[in-house]
Coordinates of C-alpha atoms in Angstrom, one line a residue:
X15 CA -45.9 -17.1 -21.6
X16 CA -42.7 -15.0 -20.0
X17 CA -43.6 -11.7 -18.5
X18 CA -40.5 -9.5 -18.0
X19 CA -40.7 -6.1 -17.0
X20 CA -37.8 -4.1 -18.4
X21 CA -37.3 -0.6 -18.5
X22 CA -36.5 -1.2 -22.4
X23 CA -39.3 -0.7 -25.0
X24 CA -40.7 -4.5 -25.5
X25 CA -43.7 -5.0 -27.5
X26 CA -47.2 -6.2 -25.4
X27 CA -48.1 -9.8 -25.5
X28 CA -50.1 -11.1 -28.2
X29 CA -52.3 -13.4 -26.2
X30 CA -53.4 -11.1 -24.1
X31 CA -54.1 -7.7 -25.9
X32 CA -57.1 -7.2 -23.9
X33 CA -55.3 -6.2 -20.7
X34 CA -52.8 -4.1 -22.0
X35 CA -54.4 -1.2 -20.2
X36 CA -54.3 -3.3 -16.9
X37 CA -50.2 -4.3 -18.1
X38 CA -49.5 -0.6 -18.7
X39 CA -51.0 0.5 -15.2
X40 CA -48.8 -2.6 -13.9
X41 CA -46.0 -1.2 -15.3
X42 CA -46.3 2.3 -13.9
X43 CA -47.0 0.7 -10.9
X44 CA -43.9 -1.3 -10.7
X45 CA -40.8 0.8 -8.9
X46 CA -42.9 0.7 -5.9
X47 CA -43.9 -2.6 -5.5
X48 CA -40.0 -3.2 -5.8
X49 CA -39.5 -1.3 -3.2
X50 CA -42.3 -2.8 -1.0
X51 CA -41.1 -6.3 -1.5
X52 CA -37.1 -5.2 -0.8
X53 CA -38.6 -3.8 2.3
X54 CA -40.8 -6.5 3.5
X55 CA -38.5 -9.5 2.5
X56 CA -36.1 -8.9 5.1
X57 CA -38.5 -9.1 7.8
X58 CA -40.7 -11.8 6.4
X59 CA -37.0 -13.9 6.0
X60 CA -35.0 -12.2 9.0
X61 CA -31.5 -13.7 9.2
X62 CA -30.4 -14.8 13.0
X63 CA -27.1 -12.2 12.5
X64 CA -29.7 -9.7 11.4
X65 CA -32.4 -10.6 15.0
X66 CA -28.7 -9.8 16.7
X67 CA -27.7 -6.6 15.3
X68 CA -31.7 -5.4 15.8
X69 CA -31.3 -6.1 19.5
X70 CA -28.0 -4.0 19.7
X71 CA -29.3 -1.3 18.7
X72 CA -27.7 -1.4 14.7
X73 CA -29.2 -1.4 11.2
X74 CA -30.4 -4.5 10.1
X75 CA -28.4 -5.9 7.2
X76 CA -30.7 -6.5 3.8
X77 CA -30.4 -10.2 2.9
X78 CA -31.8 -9.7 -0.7
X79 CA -29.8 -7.9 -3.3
X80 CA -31.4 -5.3 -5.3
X81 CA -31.3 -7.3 -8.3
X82 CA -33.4 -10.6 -6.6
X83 CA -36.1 -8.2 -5.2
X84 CA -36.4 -7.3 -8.8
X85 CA -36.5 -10.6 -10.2
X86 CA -39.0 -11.2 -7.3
X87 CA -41.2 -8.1 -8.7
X88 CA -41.6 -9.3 -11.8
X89 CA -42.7 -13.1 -11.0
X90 CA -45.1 -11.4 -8.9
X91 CA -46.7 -8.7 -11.7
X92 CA -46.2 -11.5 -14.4
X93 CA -47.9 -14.0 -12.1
X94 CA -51.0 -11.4 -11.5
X95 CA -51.1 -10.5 -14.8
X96 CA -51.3 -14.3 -16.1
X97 CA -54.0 -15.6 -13.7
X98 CA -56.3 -12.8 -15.0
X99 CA -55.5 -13.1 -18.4
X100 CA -55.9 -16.7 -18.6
X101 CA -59.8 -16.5 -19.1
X102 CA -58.9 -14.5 -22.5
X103 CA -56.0 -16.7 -23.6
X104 CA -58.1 -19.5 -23.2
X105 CA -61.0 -18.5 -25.1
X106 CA -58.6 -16.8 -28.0
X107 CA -56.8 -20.3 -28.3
X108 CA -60.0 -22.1 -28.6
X109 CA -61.3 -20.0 -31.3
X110 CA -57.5 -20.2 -32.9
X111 CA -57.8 -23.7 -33.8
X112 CA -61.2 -23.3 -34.7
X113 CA -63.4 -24.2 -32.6
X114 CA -66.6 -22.4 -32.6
X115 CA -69.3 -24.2 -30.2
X116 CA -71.9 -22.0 -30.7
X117 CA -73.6 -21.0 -34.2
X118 CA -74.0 -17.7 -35.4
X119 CA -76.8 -14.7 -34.4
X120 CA -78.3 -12.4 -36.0
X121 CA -76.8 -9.0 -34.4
X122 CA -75.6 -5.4 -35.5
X123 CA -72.6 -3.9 -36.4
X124 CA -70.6 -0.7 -35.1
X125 CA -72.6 1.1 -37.6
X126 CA -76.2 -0.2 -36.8
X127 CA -76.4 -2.7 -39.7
X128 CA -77.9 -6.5 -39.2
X129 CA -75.0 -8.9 -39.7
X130 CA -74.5 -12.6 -38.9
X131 CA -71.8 -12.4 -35.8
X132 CA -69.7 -15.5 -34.4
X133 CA -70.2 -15.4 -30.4
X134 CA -67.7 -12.7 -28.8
X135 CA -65.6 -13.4 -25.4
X136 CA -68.5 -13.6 -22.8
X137 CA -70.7 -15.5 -24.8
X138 CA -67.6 -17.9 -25.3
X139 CA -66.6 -17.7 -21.4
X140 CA -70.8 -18.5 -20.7
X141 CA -70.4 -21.7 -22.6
X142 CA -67.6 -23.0 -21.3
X143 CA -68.8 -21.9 -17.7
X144 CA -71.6 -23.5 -18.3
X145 CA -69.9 -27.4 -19.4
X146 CA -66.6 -27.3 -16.9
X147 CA -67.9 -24.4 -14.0
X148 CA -65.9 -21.3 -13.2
X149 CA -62.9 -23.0 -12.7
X150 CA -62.9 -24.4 -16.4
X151 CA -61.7 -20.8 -17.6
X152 CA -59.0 -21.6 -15.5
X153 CA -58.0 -24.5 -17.5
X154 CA -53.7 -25.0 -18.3
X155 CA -52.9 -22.1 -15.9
X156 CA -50.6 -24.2 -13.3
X157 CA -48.1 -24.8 -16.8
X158 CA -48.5 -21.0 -17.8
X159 CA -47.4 -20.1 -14.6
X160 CA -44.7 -22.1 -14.7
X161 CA -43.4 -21.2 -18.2
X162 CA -43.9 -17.3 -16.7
X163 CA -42.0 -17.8 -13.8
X164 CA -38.6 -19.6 -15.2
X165 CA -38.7 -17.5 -18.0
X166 CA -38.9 -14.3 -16.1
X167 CA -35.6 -15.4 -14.0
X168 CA -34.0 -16.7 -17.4
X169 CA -34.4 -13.2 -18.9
X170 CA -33.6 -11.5 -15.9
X171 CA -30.2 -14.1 -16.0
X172 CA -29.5 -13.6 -19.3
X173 CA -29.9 -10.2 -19.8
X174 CA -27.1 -9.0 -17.8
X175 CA -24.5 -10.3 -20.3
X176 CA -26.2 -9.9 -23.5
X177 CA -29.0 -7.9 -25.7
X178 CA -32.8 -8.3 -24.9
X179 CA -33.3 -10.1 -28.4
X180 CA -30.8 -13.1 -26.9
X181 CA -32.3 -13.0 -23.8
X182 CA -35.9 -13.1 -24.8
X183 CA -35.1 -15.8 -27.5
X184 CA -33.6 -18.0 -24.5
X185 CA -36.5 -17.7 -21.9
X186 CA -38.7 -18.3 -25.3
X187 CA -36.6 -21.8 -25.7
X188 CA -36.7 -22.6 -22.5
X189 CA -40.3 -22.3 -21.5
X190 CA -41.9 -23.6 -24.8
X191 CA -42.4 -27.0 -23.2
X192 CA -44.8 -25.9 -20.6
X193 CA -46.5 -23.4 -23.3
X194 CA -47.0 -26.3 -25.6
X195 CA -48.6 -28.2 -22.5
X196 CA -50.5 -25.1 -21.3
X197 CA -52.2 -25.2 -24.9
X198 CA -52.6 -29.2 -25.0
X199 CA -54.6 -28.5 -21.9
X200 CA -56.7 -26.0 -23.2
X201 CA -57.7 -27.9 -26.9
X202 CA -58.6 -31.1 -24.9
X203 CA -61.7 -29.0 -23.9
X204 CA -63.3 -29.8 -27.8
X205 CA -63.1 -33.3 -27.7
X206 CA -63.4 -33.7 -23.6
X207 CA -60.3 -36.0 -23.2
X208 CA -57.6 -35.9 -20.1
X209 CA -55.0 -36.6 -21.3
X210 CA -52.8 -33.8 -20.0
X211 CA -54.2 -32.9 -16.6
X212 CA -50.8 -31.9 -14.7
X213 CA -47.4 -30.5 -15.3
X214 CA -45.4 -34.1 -14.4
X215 CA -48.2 -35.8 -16.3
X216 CA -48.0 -33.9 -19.0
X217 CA -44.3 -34.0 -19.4
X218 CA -44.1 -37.7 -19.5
X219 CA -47.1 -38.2 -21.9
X220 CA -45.4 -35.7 -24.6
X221 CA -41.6 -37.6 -24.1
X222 CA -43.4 -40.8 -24.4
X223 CA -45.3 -39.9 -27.4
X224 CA -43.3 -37.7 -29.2
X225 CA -39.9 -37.6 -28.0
X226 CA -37.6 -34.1 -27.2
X227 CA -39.2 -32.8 -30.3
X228 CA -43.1 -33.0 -29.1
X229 CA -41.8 -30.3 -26.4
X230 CA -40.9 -27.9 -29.4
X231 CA -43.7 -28.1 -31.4
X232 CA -44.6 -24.5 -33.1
X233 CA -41.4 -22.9 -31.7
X234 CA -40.3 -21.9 -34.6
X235 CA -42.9 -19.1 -35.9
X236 CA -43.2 -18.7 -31.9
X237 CA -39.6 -17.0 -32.5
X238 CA -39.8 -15.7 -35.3
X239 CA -42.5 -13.6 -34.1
X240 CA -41.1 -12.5 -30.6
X241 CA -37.8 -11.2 -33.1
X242 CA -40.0 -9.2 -35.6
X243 CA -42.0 -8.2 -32.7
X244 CA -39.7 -6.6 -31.0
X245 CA -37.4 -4.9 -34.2
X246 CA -40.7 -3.4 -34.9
X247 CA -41.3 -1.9 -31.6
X248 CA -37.9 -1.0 -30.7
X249 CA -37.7 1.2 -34.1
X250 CA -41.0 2.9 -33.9
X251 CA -40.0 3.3 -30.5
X252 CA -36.6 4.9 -31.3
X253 CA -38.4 7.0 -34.3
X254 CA -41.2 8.4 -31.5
X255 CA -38.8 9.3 -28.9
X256 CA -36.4 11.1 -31.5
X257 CA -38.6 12.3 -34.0
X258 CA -42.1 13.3 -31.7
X259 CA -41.2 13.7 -28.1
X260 CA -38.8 16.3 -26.8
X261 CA -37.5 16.3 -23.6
X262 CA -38.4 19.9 -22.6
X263 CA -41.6 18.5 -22.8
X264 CA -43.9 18.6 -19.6
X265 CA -44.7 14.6 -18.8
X266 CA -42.4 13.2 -21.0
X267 CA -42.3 9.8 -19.1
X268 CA -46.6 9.2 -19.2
X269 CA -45.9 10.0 -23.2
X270 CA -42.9 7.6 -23.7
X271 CA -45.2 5.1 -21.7
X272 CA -48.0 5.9 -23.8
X273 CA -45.9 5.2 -27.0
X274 CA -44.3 2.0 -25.7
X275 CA -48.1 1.1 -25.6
X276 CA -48.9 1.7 -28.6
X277 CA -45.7 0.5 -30.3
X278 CA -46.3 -2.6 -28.5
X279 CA -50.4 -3.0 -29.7
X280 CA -49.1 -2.2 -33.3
X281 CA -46.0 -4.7 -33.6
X282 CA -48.1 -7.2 -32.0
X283 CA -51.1 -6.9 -34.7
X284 CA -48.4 -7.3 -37.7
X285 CA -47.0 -10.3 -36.1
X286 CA -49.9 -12.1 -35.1
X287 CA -49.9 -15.0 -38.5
X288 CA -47.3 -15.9 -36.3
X289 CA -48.4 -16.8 -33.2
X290 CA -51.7 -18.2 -34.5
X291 CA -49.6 -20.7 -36.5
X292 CA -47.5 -21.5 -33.5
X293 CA -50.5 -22.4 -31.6
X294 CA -52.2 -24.5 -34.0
X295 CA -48.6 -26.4 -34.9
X296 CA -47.7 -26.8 -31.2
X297 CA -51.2 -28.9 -30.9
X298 CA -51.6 -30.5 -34.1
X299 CA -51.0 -33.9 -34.7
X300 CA -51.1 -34.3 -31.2
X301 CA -53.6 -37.2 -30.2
X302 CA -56.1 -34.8 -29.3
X303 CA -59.6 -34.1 -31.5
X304 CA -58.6 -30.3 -31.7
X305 CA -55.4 -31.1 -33.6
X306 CA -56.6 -34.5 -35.9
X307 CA -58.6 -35.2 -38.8
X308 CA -62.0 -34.5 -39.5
X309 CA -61.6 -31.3 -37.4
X310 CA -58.6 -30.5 -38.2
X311 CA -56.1 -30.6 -40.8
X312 CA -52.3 -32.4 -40.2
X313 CA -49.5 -29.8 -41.7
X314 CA -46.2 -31.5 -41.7
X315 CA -44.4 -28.2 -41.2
X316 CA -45.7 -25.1 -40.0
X317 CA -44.9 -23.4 -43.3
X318 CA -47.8 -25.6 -44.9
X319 CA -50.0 -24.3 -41.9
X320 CA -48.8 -20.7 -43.2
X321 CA -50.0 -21.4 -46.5
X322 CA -53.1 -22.9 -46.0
X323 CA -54.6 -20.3 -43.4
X324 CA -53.6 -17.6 -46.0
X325 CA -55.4 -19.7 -48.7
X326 CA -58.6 -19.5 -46.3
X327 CA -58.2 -16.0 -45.3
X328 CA -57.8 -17.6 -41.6
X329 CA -54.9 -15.5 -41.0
X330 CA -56.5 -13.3 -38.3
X331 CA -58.6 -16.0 -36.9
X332 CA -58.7 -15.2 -33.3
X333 CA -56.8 -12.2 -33.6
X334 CA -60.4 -10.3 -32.4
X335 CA -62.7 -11.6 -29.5
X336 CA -65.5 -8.8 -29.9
X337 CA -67.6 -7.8 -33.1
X338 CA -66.6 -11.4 -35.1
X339 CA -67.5 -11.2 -38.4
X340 CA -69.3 -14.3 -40.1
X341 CA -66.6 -16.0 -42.3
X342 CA -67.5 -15.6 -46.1
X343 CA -68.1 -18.0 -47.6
X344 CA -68.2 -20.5 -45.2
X345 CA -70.5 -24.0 -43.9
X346 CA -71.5 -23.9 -40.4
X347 CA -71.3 -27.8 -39.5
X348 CA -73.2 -28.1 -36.1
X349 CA -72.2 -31.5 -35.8
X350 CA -68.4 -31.1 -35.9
X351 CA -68.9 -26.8 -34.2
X352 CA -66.9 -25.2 -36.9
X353 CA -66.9 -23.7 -40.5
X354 CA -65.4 -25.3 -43.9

């Protein structure tokens, strides 16, 4: 997952809707952490000609360009920001590929009525706490990290020569492999295997398996979604700030933050089909029980993994982790923890 922190309207991250009150105070937060790290970077990494001029008397010579104590800023945010979103991610992938370890309750509804509901986020987060510990929510984090890290400095790279649809389509490209690891790690958790259980590992066991290709599994609709994604927000972004905000207007920066927000929350709802069939593609035929027969179903192309969510109505599965409707229509099978 790439965090990048650009003063240009981007739309929120899918996997993490849940903290995108925690991104947006992140955000607003952000030129002065800059600042704090230009600062403290300097005397934290002091250079022996700076020590010298210190002692005489002059100013102290910054060693970090503006532009690398920004890069710097935003592994740091996007770093934050993934270790406590990783609890969510994790639970939303799990439910994703369908996996649903605990059966339905009998509950109520926004409006008071007795429904069947699926088990929401903490009920989900209680389980797994309760087979791997604490740390099991923590499960794939050292890839995600990885892929957030590189891919921040790619963007940041890129960027400067080109438009933010190139740039974000390259750091996409270039951290898939460690998202498609970072999501291996998480499905091992339905049949218990550990098979991927580090970065290096992991890396070998996909080249030796699979080949280049294994490390590209589900990028595809994973593009296609960050493009739509971010047309979508960029143009209701462009019609807010032209059409509903004027600039006479007193806090016009909280508002344009407030529509980037929202912009962001909507494009990511319309484009989520696609990042629900880039998870379950980038796991899928993969040797683990989350991704094989009887529990799950082997698409040859992601386009048939399109097709047959949509048949099933699946195409929001995951898409909510509170107030989860019981499927209609569907077979609770205890034995295998999911509905057919």
């Amino acid at each position: 997952m790439t965090f990048t922190f650009s003063h240009r309207y981007q739309p929120a991250w899918p996997a993490t809707l849940g903290c995108l009150r925690l991104e947006h105070w992140l955000k607003t937060k952000y030129n002065v952490v800059i600042s704090l790290i230009n600062i403290r970077w300097q005397y934290c990494f002091p250079r022996t000609l700076s020590q010298r001029q210190k002692e005489k008397g002059e100013l102290p010579v910054s060693t970090v360009s503006p532009k690398m104590a920004e890069v710097c800023g935003q592994v740091l945010l996007g770093s934050g920001l993934t270790v406590l979103s990783h609890p969510l991610m994790y639970i939303k992938v799990l439910i994703q590929v369908g996996h649903e370890p605990l059966p339905p309750t009998l509950g109520r509804n926004l409006f008071g009525r007795q429904v069947y509901q699926l088990p929401g986020l903490f009920a989900y987060a209680k389980h797994i706490i309760r087979i791997d510990g604490r740390a099991g929510l923590f499960k794939g984090l050292g890839p995600r990290l990885c892929a957030g890290t590189i891919g921040t400095v790619v963007h940041s790279k890129v960027v400067q020569t080109t438009r933010e649809m190139i740039a974000r389509s390259c750091a996409t490209i270039v951290t898939h492999p460690f998202h498609v690891i970072t999501l291996r790690c998480m499905v091992q958790f339905i049949g218990r295997e550990t098979k991927y259980s580090g970065v290096f590992d992991s890396i070998i066991t996909v080249y030796r398996e699979e080949g280049i290709l294994g490390f590209f599994a589900g990028l595809i609709p994973r593009l296609l979604g960050d493009v739509l994604s971010l047309w979508i927000c960029n143009l209701l972004a462009h019609l807010i700030n032209t059409y509903a905000i004027d600039d006479s207007m007193s806090h016009t920066g909280e508002i344009k933050n407030c529509s980037q927000a929202m912009t962001g929350f909507f494009a990511s709802m319309l484009t989520y089909p696609f990042v629900l069939v880039s998870n379950i593609m980038a796991v899928n035929n993969c040797g683990l029980a989350g991704g094989l027969t009887p529990y799950a179903s082997v698409y040859p192309t992601w386009v048939d993994c399109w097709k047959h969510l949509s048949r099933e109505g699946n195409m929001s599965r995951g898409n909510s982790l509170f107030f989860r409707k019981l499927p209609a229509g569907k077979t609770y099978a205890v034995d295998q923890k999911r509905f057919f």
